[in-house]
Coordinates of C-alpha atoms in Angstrom, one line a residue:
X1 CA 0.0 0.0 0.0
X2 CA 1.3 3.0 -1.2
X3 CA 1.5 5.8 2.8
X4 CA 2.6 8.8 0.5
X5 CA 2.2 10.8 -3.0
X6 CA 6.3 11.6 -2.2
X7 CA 6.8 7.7 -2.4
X8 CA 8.8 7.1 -5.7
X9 CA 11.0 4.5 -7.2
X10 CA 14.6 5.8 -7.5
X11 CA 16.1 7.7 -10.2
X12 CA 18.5 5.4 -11.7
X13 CA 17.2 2.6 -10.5
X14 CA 16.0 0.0 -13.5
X15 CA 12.5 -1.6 -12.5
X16 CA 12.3 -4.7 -10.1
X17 CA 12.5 -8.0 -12.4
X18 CA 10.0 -9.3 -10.3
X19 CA 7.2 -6.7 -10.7
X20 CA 8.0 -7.0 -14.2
X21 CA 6.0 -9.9 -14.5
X22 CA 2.9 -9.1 -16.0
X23 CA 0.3 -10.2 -13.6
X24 CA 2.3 -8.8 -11.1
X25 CA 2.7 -5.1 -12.6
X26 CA -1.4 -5.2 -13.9
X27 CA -2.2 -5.4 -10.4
X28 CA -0.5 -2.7 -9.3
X29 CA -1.4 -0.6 -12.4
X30 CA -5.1 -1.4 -11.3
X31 CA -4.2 0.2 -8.1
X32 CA -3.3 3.3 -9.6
X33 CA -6.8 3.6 -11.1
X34 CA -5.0 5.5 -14.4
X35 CA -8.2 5.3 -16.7
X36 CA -9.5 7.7 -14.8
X37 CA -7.1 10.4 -15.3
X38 CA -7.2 10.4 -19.3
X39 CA -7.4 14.1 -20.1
X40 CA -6.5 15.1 -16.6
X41 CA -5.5 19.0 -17.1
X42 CA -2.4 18.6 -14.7
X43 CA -1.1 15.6 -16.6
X44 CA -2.2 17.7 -20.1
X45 CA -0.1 20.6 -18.6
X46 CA 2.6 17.9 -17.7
X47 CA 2.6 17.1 -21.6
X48 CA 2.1 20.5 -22.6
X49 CA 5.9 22.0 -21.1
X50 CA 7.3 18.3 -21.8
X51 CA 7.1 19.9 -25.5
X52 CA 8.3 23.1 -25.0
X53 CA 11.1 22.1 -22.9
X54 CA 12.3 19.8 -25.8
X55 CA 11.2 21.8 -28.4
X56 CA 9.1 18.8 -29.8
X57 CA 6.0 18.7 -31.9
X58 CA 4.9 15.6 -30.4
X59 CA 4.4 14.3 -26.7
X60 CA 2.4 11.8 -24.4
X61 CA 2.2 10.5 -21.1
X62 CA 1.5 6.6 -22.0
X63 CA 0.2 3.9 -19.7
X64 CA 1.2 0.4 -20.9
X65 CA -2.3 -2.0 -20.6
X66 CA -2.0 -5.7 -21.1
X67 CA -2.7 -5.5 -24.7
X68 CA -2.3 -1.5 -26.0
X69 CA -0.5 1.6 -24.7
X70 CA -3.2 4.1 -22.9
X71 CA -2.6 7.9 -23.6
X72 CA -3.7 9.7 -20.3
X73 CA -2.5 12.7 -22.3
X74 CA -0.6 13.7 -25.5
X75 CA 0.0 16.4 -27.8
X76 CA -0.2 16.3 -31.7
X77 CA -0.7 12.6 -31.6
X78 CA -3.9 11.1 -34.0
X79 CA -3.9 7.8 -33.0
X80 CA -6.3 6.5 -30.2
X81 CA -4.3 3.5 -29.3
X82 CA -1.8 1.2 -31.2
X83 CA -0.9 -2.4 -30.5
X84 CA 1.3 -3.0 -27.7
X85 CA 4.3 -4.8 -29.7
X86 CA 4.9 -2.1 -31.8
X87 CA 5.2 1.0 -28.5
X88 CA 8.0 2.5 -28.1
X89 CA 6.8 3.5 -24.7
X90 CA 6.9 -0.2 -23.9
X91 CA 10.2 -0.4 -24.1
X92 CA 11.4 2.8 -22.3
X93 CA 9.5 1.9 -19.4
X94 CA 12.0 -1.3 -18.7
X95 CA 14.8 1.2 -18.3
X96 CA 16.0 3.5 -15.8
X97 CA 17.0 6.7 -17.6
X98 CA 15.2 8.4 -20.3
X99 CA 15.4 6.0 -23.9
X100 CA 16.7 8.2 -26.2
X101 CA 16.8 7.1 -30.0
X102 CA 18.0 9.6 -32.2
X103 CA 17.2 8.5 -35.6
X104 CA 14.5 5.5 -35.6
X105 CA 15.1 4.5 -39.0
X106 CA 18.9 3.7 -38.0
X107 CA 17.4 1.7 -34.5
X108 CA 17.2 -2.0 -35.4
X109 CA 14.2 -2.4 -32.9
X110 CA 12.3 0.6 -34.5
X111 CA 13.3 1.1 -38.4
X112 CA 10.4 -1.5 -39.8
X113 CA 7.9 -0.5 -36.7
X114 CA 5.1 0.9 -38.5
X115 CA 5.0 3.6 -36.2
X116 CA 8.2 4.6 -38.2
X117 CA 7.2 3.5 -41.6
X118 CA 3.9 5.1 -41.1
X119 CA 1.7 8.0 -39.7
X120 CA 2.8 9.7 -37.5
X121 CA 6.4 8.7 -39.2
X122 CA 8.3 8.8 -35.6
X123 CA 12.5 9.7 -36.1
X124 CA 12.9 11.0 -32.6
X125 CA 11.8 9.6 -29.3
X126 CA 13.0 10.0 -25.8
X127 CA 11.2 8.3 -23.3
X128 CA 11.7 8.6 -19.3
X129 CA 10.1 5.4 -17.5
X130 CA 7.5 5.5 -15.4
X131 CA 7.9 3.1 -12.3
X132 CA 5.5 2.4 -9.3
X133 CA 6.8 3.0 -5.7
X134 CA 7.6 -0.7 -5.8
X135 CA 9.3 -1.0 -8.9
X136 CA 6.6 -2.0 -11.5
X137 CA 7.1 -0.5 -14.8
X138 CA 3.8 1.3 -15.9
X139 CA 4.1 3.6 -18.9
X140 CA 6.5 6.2 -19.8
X141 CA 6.8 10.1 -20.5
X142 CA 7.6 10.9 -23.9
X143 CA 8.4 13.5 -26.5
X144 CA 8.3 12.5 -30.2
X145 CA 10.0 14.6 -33.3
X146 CA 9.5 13.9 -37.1
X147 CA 13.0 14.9 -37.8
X148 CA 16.1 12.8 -36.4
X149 CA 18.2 14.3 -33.6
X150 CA 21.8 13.3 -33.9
X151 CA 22.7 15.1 -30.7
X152 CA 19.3 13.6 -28.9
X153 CA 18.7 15.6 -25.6
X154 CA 20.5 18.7 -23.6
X155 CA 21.4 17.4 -20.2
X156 CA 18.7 20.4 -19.1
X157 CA 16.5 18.4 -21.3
X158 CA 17.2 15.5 -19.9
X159 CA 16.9 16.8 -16.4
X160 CA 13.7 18.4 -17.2
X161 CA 11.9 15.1 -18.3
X162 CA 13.6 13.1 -15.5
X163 CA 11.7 15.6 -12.7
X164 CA 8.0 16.2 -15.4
X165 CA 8.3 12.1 -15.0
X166 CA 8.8 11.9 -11.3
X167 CA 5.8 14.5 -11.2
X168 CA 3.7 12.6 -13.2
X169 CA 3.7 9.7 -10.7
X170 CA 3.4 12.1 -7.7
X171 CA -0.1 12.2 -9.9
X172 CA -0.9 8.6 -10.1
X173 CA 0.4 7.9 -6.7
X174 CA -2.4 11.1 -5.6
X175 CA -4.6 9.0 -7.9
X176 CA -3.8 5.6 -6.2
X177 CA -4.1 6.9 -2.4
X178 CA -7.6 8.5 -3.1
X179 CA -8.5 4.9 -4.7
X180 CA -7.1 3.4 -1.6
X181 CA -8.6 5.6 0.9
X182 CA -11.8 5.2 -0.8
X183 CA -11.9 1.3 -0.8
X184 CA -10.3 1.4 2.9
X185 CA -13.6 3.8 3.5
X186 CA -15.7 1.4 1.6
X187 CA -14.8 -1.6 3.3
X188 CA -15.2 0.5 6.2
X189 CA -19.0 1.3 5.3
X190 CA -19.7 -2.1 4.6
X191 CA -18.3 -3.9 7.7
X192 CA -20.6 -1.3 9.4
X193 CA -23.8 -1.9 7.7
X194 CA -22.9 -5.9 8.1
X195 CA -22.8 -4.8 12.2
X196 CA -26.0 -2.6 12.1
X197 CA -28.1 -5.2 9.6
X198 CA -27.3 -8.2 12.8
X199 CA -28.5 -5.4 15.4
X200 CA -31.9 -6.6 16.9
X201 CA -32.8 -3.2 17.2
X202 CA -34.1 -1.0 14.1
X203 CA -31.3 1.5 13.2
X204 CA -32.0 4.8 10.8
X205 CA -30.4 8.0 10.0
X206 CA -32.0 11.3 8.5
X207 CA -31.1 14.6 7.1
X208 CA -31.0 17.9 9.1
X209 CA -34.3 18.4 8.3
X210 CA -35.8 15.4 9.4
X211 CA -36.2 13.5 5.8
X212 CA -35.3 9.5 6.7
X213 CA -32.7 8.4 4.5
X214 CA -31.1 5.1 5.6
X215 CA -32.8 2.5 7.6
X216 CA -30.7 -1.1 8.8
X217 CA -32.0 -4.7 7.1
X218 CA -34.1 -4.8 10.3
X219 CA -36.9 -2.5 9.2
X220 CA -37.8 -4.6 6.5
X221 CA -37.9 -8.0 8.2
X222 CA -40.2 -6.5 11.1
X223 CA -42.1 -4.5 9.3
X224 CA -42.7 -6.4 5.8
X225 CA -42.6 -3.0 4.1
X226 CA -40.3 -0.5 2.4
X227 CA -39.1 2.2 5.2
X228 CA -40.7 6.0 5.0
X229 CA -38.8 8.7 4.0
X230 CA -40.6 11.6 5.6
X231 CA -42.2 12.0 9.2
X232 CA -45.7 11.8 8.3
X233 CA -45.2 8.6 6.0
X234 CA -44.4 6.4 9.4
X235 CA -48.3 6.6 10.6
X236 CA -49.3 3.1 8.6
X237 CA -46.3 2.0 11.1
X238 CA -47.5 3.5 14.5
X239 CA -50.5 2.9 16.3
X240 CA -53.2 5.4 15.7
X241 CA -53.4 6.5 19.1
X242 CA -49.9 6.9 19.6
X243 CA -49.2 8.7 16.3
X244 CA -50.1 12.6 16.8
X245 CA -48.4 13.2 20.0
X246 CA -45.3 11.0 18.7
X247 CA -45.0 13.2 15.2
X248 CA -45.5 16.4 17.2
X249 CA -43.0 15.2 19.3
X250 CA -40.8 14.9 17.0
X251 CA -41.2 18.1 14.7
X252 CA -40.1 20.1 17.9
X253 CA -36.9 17.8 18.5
X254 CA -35.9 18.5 14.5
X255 CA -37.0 22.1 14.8
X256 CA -34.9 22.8 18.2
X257 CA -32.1 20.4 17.2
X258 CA -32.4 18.5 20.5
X259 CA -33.0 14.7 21.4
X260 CA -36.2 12.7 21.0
X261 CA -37.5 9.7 23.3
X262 CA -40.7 8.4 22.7
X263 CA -42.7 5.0 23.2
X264 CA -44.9 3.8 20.6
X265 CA -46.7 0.7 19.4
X266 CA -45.1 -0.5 15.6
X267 CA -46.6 -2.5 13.3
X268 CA -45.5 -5.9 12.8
X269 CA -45.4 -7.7 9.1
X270 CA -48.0 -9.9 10.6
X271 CA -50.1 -6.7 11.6
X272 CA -49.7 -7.3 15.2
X273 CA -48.4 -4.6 17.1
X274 CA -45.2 -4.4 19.6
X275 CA -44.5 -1.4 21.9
X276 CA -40.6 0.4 21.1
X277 CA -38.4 2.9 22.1
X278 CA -37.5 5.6 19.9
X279 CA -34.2 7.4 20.8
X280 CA -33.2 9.6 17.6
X281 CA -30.3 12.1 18.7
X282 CA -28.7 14.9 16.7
X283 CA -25.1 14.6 15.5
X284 CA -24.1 18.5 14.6
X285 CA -21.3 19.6 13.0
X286 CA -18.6 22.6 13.2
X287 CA -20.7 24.2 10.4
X288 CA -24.0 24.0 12.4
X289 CA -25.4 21.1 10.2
X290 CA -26.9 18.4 12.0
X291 CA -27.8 14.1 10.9
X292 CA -30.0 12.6 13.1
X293 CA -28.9 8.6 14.1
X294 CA -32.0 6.8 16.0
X295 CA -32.9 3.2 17.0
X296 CA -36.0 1.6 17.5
X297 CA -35.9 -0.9 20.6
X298 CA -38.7 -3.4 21.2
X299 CA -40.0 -3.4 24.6
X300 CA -43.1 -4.9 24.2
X301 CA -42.6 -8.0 26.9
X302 CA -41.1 -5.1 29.2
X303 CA -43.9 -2.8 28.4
X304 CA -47.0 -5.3 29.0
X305 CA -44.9 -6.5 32.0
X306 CA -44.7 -3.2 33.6
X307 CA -49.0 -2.8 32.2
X308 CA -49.2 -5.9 34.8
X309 CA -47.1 -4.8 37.4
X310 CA -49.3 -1.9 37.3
X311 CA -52.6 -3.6 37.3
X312 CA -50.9 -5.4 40.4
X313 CA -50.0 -2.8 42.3
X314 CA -53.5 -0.8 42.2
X315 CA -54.7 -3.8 43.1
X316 CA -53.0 -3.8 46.0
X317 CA -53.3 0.1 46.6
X318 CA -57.1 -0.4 46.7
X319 CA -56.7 -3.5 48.9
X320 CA -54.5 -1.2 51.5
X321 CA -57.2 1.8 51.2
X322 CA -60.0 -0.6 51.7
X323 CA -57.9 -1.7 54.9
X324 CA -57.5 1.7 56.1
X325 CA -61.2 2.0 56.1
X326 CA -61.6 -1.5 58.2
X327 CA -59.4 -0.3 60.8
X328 CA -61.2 3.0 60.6
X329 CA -63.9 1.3 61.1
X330 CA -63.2 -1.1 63.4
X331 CA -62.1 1.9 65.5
X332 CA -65.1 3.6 65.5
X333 CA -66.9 0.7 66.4
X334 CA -65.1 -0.4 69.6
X335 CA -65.4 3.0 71.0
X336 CA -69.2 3.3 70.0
X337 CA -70.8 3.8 73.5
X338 CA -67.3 4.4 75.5
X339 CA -66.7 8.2 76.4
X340 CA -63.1 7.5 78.0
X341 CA -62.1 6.5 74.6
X342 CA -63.4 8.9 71.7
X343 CA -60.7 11.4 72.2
X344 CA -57.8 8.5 71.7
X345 CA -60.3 7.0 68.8
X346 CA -60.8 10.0 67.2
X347 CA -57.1 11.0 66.9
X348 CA -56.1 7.2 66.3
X349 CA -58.8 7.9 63.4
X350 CA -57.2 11.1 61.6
X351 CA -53.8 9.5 61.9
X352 CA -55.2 6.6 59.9
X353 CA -56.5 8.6 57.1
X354 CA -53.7 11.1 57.4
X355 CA -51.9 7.8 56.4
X356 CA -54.2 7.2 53.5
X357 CA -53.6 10.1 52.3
X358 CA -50.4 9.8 52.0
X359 CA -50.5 6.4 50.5
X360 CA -51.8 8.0 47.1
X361 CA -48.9 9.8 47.3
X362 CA -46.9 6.8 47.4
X363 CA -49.2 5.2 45.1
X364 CA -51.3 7.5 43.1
X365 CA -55.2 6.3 42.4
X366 CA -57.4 7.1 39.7
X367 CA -58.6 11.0 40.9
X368 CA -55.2 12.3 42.1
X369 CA -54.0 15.1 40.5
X370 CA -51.0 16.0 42.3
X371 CA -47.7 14.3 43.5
X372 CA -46.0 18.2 45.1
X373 CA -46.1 18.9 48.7
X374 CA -48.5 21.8 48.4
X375 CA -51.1 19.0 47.2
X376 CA -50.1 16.5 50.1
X377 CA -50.6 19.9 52.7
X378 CA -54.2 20.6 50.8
X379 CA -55.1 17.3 51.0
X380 CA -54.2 16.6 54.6
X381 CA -55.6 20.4 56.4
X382 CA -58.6 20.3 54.1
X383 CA -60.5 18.7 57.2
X384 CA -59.7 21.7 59.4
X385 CA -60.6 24.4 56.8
X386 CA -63.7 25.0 58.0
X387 CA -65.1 26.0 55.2
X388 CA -63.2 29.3 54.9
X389 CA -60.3 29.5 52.3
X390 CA -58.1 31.9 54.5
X391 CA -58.3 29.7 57.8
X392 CA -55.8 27.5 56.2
X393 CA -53.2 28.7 53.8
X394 CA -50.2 26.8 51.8
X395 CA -48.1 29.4 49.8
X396 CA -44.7 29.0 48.2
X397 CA -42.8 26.5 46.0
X398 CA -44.3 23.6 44.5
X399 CA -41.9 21.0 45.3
X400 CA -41.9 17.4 43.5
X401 CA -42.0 14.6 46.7
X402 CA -41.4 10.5 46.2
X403 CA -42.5 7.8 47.6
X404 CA -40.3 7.1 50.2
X405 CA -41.1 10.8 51.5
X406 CA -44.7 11.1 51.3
X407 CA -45.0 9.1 54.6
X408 CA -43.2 10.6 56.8
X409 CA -44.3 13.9 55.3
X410 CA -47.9 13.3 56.1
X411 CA -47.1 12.1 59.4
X412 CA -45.1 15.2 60.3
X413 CA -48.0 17.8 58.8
X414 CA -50.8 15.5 60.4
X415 CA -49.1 15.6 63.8
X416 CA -48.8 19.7 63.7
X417 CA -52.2 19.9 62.0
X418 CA -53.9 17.4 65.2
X419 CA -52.2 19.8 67.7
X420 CA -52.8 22.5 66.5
X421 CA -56.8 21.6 66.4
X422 CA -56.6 20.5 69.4
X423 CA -54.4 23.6 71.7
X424 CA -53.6 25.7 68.6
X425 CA -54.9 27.9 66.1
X426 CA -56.7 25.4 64.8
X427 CA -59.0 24.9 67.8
X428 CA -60.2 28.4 67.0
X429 CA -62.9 29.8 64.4
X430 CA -60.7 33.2 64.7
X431 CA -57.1 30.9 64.5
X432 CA -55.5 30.5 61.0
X433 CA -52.6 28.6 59.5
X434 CA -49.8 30.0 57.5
X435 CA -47.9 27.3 55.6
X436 CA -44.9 28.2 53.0
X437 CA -42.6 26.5 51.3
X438 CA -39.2 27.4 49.9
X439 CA -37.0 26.6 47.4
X440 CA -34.4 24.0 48.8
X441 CA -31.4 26.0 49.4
X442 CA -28.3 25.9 47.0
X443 CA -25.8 26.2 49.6
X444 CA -27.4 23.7 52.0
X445 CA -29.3 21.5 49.6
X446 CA -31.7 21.9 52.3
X447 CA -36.2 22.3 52.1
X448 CA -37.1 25.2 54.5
X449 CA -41.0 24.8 55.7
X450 CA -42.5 27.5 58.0
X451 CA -45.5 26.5 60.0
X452 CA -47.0 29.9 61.6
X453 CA -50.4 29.7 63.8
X454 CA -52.0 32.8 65.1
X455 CA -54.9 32.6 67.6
X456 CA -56.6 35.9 67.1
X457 CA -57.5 36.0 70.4
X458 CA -54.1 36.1 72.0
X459 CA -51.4 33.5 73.1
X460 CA -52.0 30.1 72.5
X461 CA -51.8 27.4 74.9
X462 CA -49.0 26.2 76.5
X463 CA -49.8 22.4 75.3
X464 CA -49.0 23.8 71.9
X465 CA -46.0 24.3 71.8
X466 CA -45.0 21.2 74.5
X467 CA -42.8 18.5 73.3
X468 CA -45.3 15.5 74.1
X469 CA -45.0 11.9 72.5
X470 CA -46.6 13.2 69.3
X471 CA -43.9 15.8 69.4
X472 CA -41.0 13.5 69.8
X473 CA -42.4 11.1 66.7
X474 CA -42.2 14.3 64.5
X475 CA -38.9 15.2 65.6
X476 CA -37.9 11.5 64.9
X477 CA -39.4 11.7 61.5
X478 CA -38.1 14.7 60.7
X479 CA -34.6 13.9 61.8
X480 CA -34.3 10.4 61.4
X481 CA -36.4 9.5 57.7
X482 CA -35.7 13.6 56.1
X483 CA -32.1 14.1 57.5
X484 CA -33.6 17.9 58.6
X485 CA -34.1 19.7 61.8
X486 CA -37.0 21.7 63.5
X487 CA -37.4 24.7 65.8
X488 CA -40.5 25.7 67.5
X489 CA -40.6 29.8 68.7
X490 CA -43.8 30.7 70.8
X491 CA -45.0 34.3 70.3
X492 CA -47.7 36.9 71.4
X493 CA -50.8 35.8 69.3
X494 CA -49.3 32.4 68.4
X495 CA -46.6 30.2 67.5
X496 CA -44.3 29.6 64.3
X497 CA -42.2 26.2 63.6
X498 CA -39.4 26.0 61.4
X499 CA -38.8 22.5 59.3
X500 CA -35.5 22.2 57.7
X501 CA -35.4 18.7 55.5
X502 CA -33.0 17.1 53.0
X503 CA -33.9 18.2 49.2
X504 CA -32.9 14.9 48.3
X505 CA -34.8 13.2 51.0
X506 CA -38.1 14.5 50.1
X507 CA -37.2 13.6 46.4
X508 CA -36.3 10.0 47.1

């Protein structure tokens, strides 16, 4: 393989006997891809100063072919080709300095070659060889006269063909690299569509404007049908329900140059359908252009696995609501008719559904809207509301809680909320509560919650602000599950409670 156009055989040097076998120097003429360069203007202007240098009529870069000379370009020369016995070129090629024959007629190799007998009735020639990198003789330079020249070539002459020859194969060695590059790139290419077309998954590639113009073997063995070329040609392919939200999905991803992710059902040759992932992302370049390179990944057994999962788990979610309510229940009915016990029922009651509540949090049912804390504080002081939208407020961020959070959330806001009915604000028509919520801290990565009760009336009650057992769970909540802190500050008309919680605790 040839590493560089600067590569060249040395001057001097006659051609390797061993590449001068002829299967042996056709295959590394191939290489050089000459045909293609017949007419090329560099070699023409190669030819061109060839002449004037040597103050000849004639000239020609010739390629020697198996069975006839190739002229990739020439000056004042008729003749398309000629047999390859009767070249001259042939046999200047073989040597290692320019052939020089002064008079043909007086050459015992050339005076009957009809070259010399006939049009275009040669009597000079000088030919410098032109030899692969490797030594295989390929063609020569040449500059032809119809008069003899006794004193054949100046050494400047000479000189000057000897460096128009090495540049000619700077040329074809240009020539051979691009060839090489491009098989190597080829090869490359094809390897790489052998490696996509064994993929399971559907590979494609479009355009910066979103025009699908390569899709992997896969597409066609799922599908059973040719692939689409433009966005709205893939709805035969996707569900009809899924179809609209998926193509508008994608027209914003191509028209903000930013990734798309979507789930949709596909249909199968068999016109079944199987849920897939679609992840298309853009590749941009230094100019700003972008190529978008996606995949199509069945999920369908994950998909209707996670559809039964699902089905499970409300199942089980309305199984654990319905046994919140029997122990509600049950509650309510062993303390029917027992005085010394409604307070403890009642409270034992509230905690229970404070706890349902926050199981839709954990698990949300068909009717819940909202999975932030501002719903989870609605939800659990809309029993001590009273009817009146300003005796219970909640103002500030909307923060995002999960699962493992909700619990000990509700627990927290349930155990303020039952005190406070009981020796707080709360206990009041004239009392209200303040809740708000801030941002978690940058610095701290910390949730800050302000609980603020004010009586109306005047202080509040000692019992409020007491650290009882209720108390101690909701410092143990708040410490233990949130990794946070809390500070309760009794004042004039009421009291205020500061809750300081882990960000990432209440998104877990």
């Amino acid at each position: 393989m040839l590493q560089r156009t600067e590569d060249l055989w040395p001057r001097g040097e006659p051609p390797s006997t061993a590449l001068c076998d002829e299967d042996a120097r056709l295959a590394l003429l191939a290489a050089h891809g000459a045909s293609a360069l017949v007419e090329d203007p560099e070699l023409n202007a190669i030819v061109s100063l060839a002449a004037k240098a040597c103050d000849a009529p004639l000239a020609a870069i010739t390629i020697i072919e198996r069975d006839h000379p190739l002229f990739l370009a020439r000056l004042g020369l008729a003749q398309e080709e000629t047999p390859r016995p009767i070249s001259f070129c042939a046999h200047a090629m073989l040597g290692s300095e320019s052939m020089v024959i002064p008079d043909a007629t007086l050459d015992d190799r050339f005076h009957d070659n009809p070259l010399v007998t006939a049009s275009p009735h040669i009597r000079f020639y000088a030919g410098y060889p032109l030899i692969s990198a490797e030594g295989a003789p390929l063609g020569a330079l040449c500059i032809i006269d119809t008069k003899p020249r006794p004193a054949g070539l100046t050494e400047l002459q000479r000189e000057t063909l000897a460096v128009l020859g090495a540049a000619v194969m700077r040329r074809l060695g240009q020539r051979r690299l691009n060839l090489e590059a491009k098989n190597e790139i080829d090869q490359r290419e094809a390897q790489l569509r052998r490696m996509i077309d064994s993929v399971p998954d559907i590979a494609f590639s479009a355009d910066a404007d979103g025009t699908f113009d390569y899709f992997n073997a896969r597409w066609e063995e799922l599908t059973g049908q040719p692939p689409p070329a433009l966005a709205t040609d893939w709805q035969p392919f996707v569900h009809a329900e899924d179809f609209a939200a998926s193509l508008e999905r994608w027209n914003t991803a191509v028209r903000n140059v930013t990734p798309f992710e979507d789930q949709w059902r596909l249909r199968m040759a068999d016109g079944s359908w199987r849920w897939v992932l679609s992840r298309v992302v853009p590749a941009v370049t230094k100019a700003g252009a972008a190529r978008w390179f996606g995949v199509l990944t069945d999920i369908d057994a994950v998909h209707r696995e996670k559809q039964a999962k699902d089905l499970l788990a409300a199942e089980l979610s309305h199984r654990i609501k319905n046994i919140f309510a029997v122990i509600s229940g049950i509650i309510s009915i062993r303390a029917r008719g027992r005085p010394e016990l409604f307070e403890f029922a009642s409270d034992l009651g509230t905690a229970i559904r404070a706890l349902g509540t926050a199981h839709d949090y954990v698990r949300p049912v068909e009717g819940r809207s909202s999975d932030c804390l501002q719903g989870l504080l609605r939800d659990l002081l809309a029993p001590y509301d009273h009817g009146n939208s300003g005796h219970v407020t909640v103002t500030g961020a909307d923060i995002e809680i999960g699962p493992q959070a909700a619990t000990p959330l509700a627990l927290i806001f349930h155990e303020l909320a039952t005190n406070s009915a009981k020796y707080g604000a709360l206990a009041s028509d004239r009392g209200t509560v303040a809740v708000e919520i801030a941002a978690p801290n940058a610095t701290d990565g910390m949730l800050h919650v302000t609980w603020r009760e004010t009586s109306g009336t005047g202080p509040l009650s000692e019992s409020s602000g007491s650290e009882g057992f209720g108390s101690r769970l909701l410092r143990l909540a708040i410490e233990n599950q949130l990794r946070g802190s809390f500070e309760r500050r009794m004042g004039a008309d009421g009291i205020t409670i500061e809750i300081a919680v882990a960000a990432d605790r209440v998104a877990a």
